[in-house]
Amino acid sequence: DAKTTQPNSMESNEEEPVHLPCNHSTISGTDYIHWYRQLPSQGPEYVIHGLTSNVNNRMASLAIAEDRKSSTLILHRATLRDAAVYYCILRGISGYALNFGKGTSLLVTP
Amino acid sequence: SAVISQKPSRDICQRGTSLTIQCQVDSQVTMMFWYRQQPGQSLTLIATANQGSEATYESGFVIDKFPISRPNLTFSTLTVSNMSPEDSSIYLCSAEKGIFEQFFGPGTRLTVL
C-alpha cells in the first residue's frame, strides 16, 4: 500500500482557516485520496475524497497537487468541534478497507 | 448514508473468557470490516467480513482468536476468544455503501482483567 505522511499535531485558533498537509509521494494512478476524522470517543467519519481535481463539500475542501504527491485538507473556519485526529488515506476505487496511519491531531483553541 | 450500531458499547471481562460484539447497519451494505484501536493508537484492520463466506483476515489476526460471522447484508459479529489483558482495545466495525464512503460504528470498549 502506498503510504502517507502527516504531521503528528497541529494547532489552530477558532474561526481561523486550517490547512492540514499530507504527503503521498508513492501514490499510484488509481489511488483516491481520502480524508477521515475521528472525534474524541467516536468512530471515524468521512470528510472528503478526491482523485486529481480539487474538491469542495460542506465540511471541507481538498486541494491536490498537480503531481498528486501531496494534498491539503482545508477547514475554512475551524470550530471547537473540529478538534479531532485527521487521517489522510489512499485507497482504490471500492471494496477495500482503509489503511489508517497515525494521522494529525488537531487542537482548536478559543 | 448508513447508521451503524454496536453492542455492547463497553464491557469488562475476565481473562480466558470470550465476548461477541454485534454490528448492525440500518440498510444493506456491500462490504463490512472490523478494526481494532488500542489505547492511544490508530486503527488496525482485523478482517473483512464476507457475506455468506469466511472472513478475510489481515496478517497477525487468526480465525480461532477472532471468529467473524456475517449472515446477511446488514449484520456481523466479531468474537474475541480466550481473552487476555492485551486484547483490551476499542473494536469498531465499518460498512461501505456505494463506492467511496465508509461508515463507522461508535466502537466497543473492551477491558480485560
Short mmCIF file of C-alpha atoms in Angstrom, two decimals:
data_model
loop_
_atom_site.label_atom_id
_atom_site.label_comp_id
_atom_site.label_asym_id
_atom_site.label_seq_id
_atom_site.Cartn_x
_atom_site.Cartn_y
_atom_site.Cartn_z
CA ASP A 1 0.00 0.00 0.00
CA ALA A 2 1.17 3.50 -0.77
CA LYS A 3 1.91 5.38 2.43
CA THR A 4 1.03 8.83 3.62
CA THR A 5 2.97 11.20 5.85
CA GLN A 6 1.24 13.74 8.09
CA PRO A 7 2.42 15.98 10.91
CA ASN A 8 1.71 14.48 14.32
CA SER A 9 -0.15 17.52 15.55
CA MET A 10 -1.31 20.99 14.59
CA GLU A 11 -2.94 23.83 16.43
CA SER A 12 -5.40 26.44 15.23
CA ASN A 13 -7.41 29.28 16.62
CA GLU A 14 -11.16 29.10 16.48
CA GLU A 15 -12.72 30.64 13.36
CA GLU A 16 -9.37 30.63 11.55
CA PRO A 17 -8.69 28.52 8.44
CA VAL A 18 -6.72 25.32 8.93
CA HIS A 19 -4.54 23.66 6.31
CA LEU A 20 -3.71 20.04 7.08
CA PRO A 21 -0.95 18.68 4.81
CA CYS A 22 -0.41 15.13 3.60
CA ASN A 23 2.48 13.74 1.56
CA HIS A 24 1.95 10.66 -0.58
CA SER A 25 4.88 10.52 -2.96
CA THR A 26 4.32 6.85 -3.93
CA ILE A 27 0.67 7.28 -4.89
CA SER A 28 -0.46 5.19 -7.86
CA GLY A 29 -2.61 6.39 -10.71
CA THR A 30 -5.68 4.56 -9.39
CA ASP A 31 -5.41 5.70 -5.77
CA TYR A 32 -8.02 8.07 -4.46
CA ILE A 33 -7.08 10.44 -1.63
CA HIS A 34 -9.48 10.10 1.29
CA TRP A 35 -9.72 12.09 4.48
CA TYR A 36 -11.43 10.83 7.60
CA ARG A 37 -11.51 12.33 11.06
CA GLN A 38 -12.05 10.83 14.47
CA LEU A 39 -13.61 12.98 17.14
CA PRO A 40 -12.84 12.03 20.75
CA SER A 41 -14.56 8.80 21.84
CA GLN A 42 -16.19 8.30 18.43
CA GLY A 43 -15.64 6.17 15.36
CA PRO A 44 -14.01 7.80 12.35
CA GLU A 45 -16.17 9.77 9.94
CA TYR A 46 -15.70 10.50 6.28
CA VAL A 47 -14.66 14.04 5.41
CA ILE A 48 -13.83 14.20 1.71
CA HIS A 49 -12.08 12.41 -1.13
CA GLY A 50 -10.57 13.27 -4.50
CA LEU A 51 -8.58 11.88 -7.38
CA THR A 52 -6.97 14.72 -9.34
CA SER A 53 -9.07 17.84 -9.11
CA ASN A 54 -9.69 19.98 -6.07
CA VAL A 55 -12.91 19.12 -4.27
CA ASN A 56 -15.28 21.02 -2.03
CA ASN A 57 -18.09 19.85 0.21
CA ARG A 58 -19.96 21.21 3.19
CA MET A 59 -17.29 20.05 5.62
CA ALA A 60 -14.03 20.95 3.91
CA SER A 61 -12.02 21.46 0.75
CA LEU A 62 -9.35 19.18 -0.65
CA ALA A 63 -6.51 20.67 -2.64
CA ILE A 64 -4.48 18.13 -4.63
CA ALA A 65 -1.07 18.94 -6.05
CA GLU A 66 -0.70 18.69 -9.81
CA ASP A 67 1.70 15.73 -9.50
CA ARG A 68 -0.62 14.17 -6.89
CA LYS A 69 2.27 13.60 -4.50
CA SER A 70 0.72 15.76 -1.83
CA SER A 71 -2.64 17.15 -0.78
CA THR A 72 -4.06 19.57 1.74
CA LEU A 73 -7.30 19.36 3.66
CA ILE A 74 -8.69 22.83 4.28
CA LEU A 75 -11.13 23.65 7.04
CA HIS A 76 -12.29 27.14 6.19
CA ARG A 77 -13.28 28.24 9.69
CA ALA A 78 -12.21 25.93 12.48
CA THR A 79 -14.61 25.41 15.34
CA LEU A 80 -14.01 23.71 18.68
CA ARG A 81 -15.96 20.74 17.33
CA ASP A 82 -13.31 20.27 14.64
CA ALA A 83 -10.77 19.16 17.23
CA ALA A 84 -10.04 15.60 16.14
CA VAL A 85 -7.47 13.30 14.61
CA TYR A 86 -7.45 13.72 10.84
CA TYR A 87 -6.37 10.80 8.68
CA CYS A 88 -5.18 11.04 5.08
CA ILE A 89 -5.66 7.66 3.39
CA LEU A 90 -5.00 6.33 -0.10
CA ARG A 91 -7.38 3.75 -1.45
CA GLY A 92 -8.52 2.10 -4.66
CA ILE A 93 -11.96 2.71 -6.05
CA SER A 94 -14.04 0.46 -3.80
CA GLY A 95 -14.22 -2.68 -1.80
CA TYR A 96 -11.09 -2.08 0.18
CA ALA A 97 -10.54 -1.42 3.84
CA LEU A 98 -8.97 1.81 4.99
CA ASN A 99 -5.29 1.78 5.95
CA PHE A 100 -5.11 4.24 8.82
CA GLY A 101 -1.77 5.87 9.55
CA LYS A 102 -1.13 7.90 12.67
CA GLY A 103 -2.96 10.98 11.45
CA THR A 104 -2.73 14.59 12.59
CA SER A 105 -4.17 15.57 15.93
CA LEU A 106 -5.78 18.99 15.52
CA LEU A 107 -6.16 21.19 18.55
CA VAL A 108 -8.53 24.16 18.22
CA THR A 109 -8.25 26.88 20.82
CA PRO A 110 -10.83 29.57 21.57
CA SER B 1 -25.72 7.15 4.28
CA ALA B 2 -25.69 4.32 6.79
CA VAL B 3 -26.11 4.27 10.55
CA ILE B 4 -24.18 1.62 12.42
CA SER B 5 -24.83 0.45 15.95
CA GLN B 6 -22.67 -1.83 18.05
CA LYS B 7 -23.47 -3.91 21.09
CA PRO B 8 -22.21 -3.82 23.73
CA SER B 9 -20.82 -0.30 23.88
CA ARG B 10 -18.37 -1.39 26.56
CA ASP B 11 -17.59 -4.41 28.69
CA ILE B 12 -15.20 -5.58 31.36
CA CYS B 13 -14.28 -9.24 31.04
CA GLN B 14 -12.15 -11.78 32.84
CA ARG B 15 -9.17 -13.32 31.10
CA GLY B 16 -9.85 -16.63 29.42
CA THR B 17 -13.44 -15.76 28.55
CA SER B 18 -14.92 -14.73 25.18
CA LEU B 19 -17.01 -11.77 24.10
CA THR B 20 -19.15 -11.42 21.00
CA ILE B 21 -19.62 -7.94 19.57
CA GLN B 22 -22.59 -7.26 17.31
CA CYS B 23 -22.65 -4.77 14.47
CA GLN B 24 -25.97 -3.75 12.93
CA VAL B 25 -26.38 -1.50 9.89
CA ASP B 26 -29.67 0.25 9.15
CA SER B 27 -29.51 -0.62 5.45
CA GLN B 28 -27.92 -3.18 3.15
CA VAL B 29 -24.24 -2.64 2.51
CA THR B 30 -21.67 -4.26 0.28
CA MET B 31 -18.61 -4.53 2.49
CA MET B 32 -18.19 -4.75 6.25
CA PHE B 33 -14.91 -4.53 8.16
CA TRP B 34 -13.68 -4.95 11.71
CA TYR B 35 -10.93 -2.77 13.19
CA ARG B 36 -9.10 -2.62 16.49
CA GLN B 37 -7.86 0.57 18.12
CA GLN B 38 -5.51 0.07 21.02
CA PRO B 39 -5.21 2.86 23.60
CA GLY B 40 -3.67 5.97 22.08
CA GLN B 41 -3.14 4.28 18.73
CA SER B 42 -4.57 4.39 15.25
CA LEU B 43 -6.99 1.85 13.80
CA THR B 44 -5.75 -1.54 12.64
CA LEU B 45 -7.79 -3.71 10.31
CA ILE B 46 -8.63 -7.13 11.74
CA ALA B 47 -10.63 -8.62 8.87
CA THR B 48 -13.11 -8.14 6.10
CA ALA B 49 -16.45 -9.76 6.91
CA ASN B 50 -17.70 -11.51 3.80
CA GLN B 51 -21.38 -12.22 3.44
CA GLY B 52 -22.02 -15.95 3.20
CA SER B 53 -18.38 -17.00 3.37
CA GLU B 54 -15.37 -16.99 5.66
CA ALA B 55 -13.87 -13.67 6.67
CA THR B 56 -10.59 -12.49 5.19
CA TYR B 57 -8.06 -11.85 7.95
CA GLU B 58 -5.12 -9.47 7.99
CA SER B 59 -1.64 -10.58 8.94
CA GLY B 60 -1.42 -11.12 12.67
CA PHE B 61 -5.09 -11.95 13.15
CA VAL B 62 -6.46 -15.50 13.02
CA ILE B 63 -9.90 -17.01 12.86
CA ASP B 64 -9.52 -19.03 16.05
CA LYS B 65 -8.90 -15.87 18.05
CA PHE B 66 -11.32 -13.54 16.21
CA PRO B 67 -14.11 -15.58 14.61
CA ILE B 68 -16.39 -13.42 12.49
CA SER B 69 -19.82 -14.05 11.10
CA ARG B 70 -21.82 -12.16 8.51
CA PRO B 71 -25.10 -13.93 7.90
CA ASN B 72 -26.68 -11.16 5.80
CA LEU B 73 -26.08 -7.73 4.27
CA THR B 74 -26.84 -5.74 7.43
CA PHE B 75 -25.31 -7.68 10.33
CA SER B 76 -21.97 -9.01 11.50
CA THR B 77 -20.42 -10.29 14.72
CA LEU B 78 -16.85 -10.38 15.98
CA THR B 79 -15.90 -12.69 18.82
CA VAL B 80 -12.77 -12.08 20.86
CA SER B 81 -11.84 -15.51 22.18
CA ASN B 82 -9.81 -16.64 25.18
CA MET B 83 -9.18 -13.03 26.13
CA SER B 84 -6.06 -11.68 27.75
CA PRO B 85 -5.32 -8.14 29.00
CA GLU B 86 -3.55 -7.45 25.69
CA ASP B 87 -6.95 -7.66 23.98
CA SER B 88 -8.11 -4.55 25.82
CA SER B 89 -8.98 -2.19 22.99
CA ILE B 90 -11.76 -0.46 21.18
CA TYR B 91 -13.28 -2.65 18.47
CA LEU B 92 -15.01 -0.88 15.60
CA CYS B 93 -17.00 -2.13 12.68
CA SER B 94 -17.42 -0.25 9.45
CA ALA B 95 -19.52 -0.66 6.35
CA GLU B 96 -19.18 0.50 2.80
CA LYS B 97 -22.23 1.65 0.92
CA GLY B 98 -21.77 2.85 -2.59
CA ILE B 99 -18.30 3.42 -3.87
CA PHE B 100 -16.28 5.74 -1.73
CA GLU B 101 -17.54 6.37 1.75
CA GLN B 102 -17.19 4.09 4.75
CA PHE B 103 -19.34 4.49 7.82
CA PHE B 104 -18.15 3.52 11.27
CA GLY B 105 -19.90 2.33 14.36
CA PRO B 106 -19.27 4.03 17.72
CA GLY B 107 -17.00 1.21 18.85
CA THR B 108 -16.99 -1.32 21.67
CA ARG B 109 -14.60 -0.54 24.50
CA LEU B 110 -13.27 -3.80 25.92
CA THR B 111 -11.29 -4.12 29.14
CA VAL B 112 -9.84 -7.50 30.07
CA LEU B 113 -8.77 -8.05 33.66
#
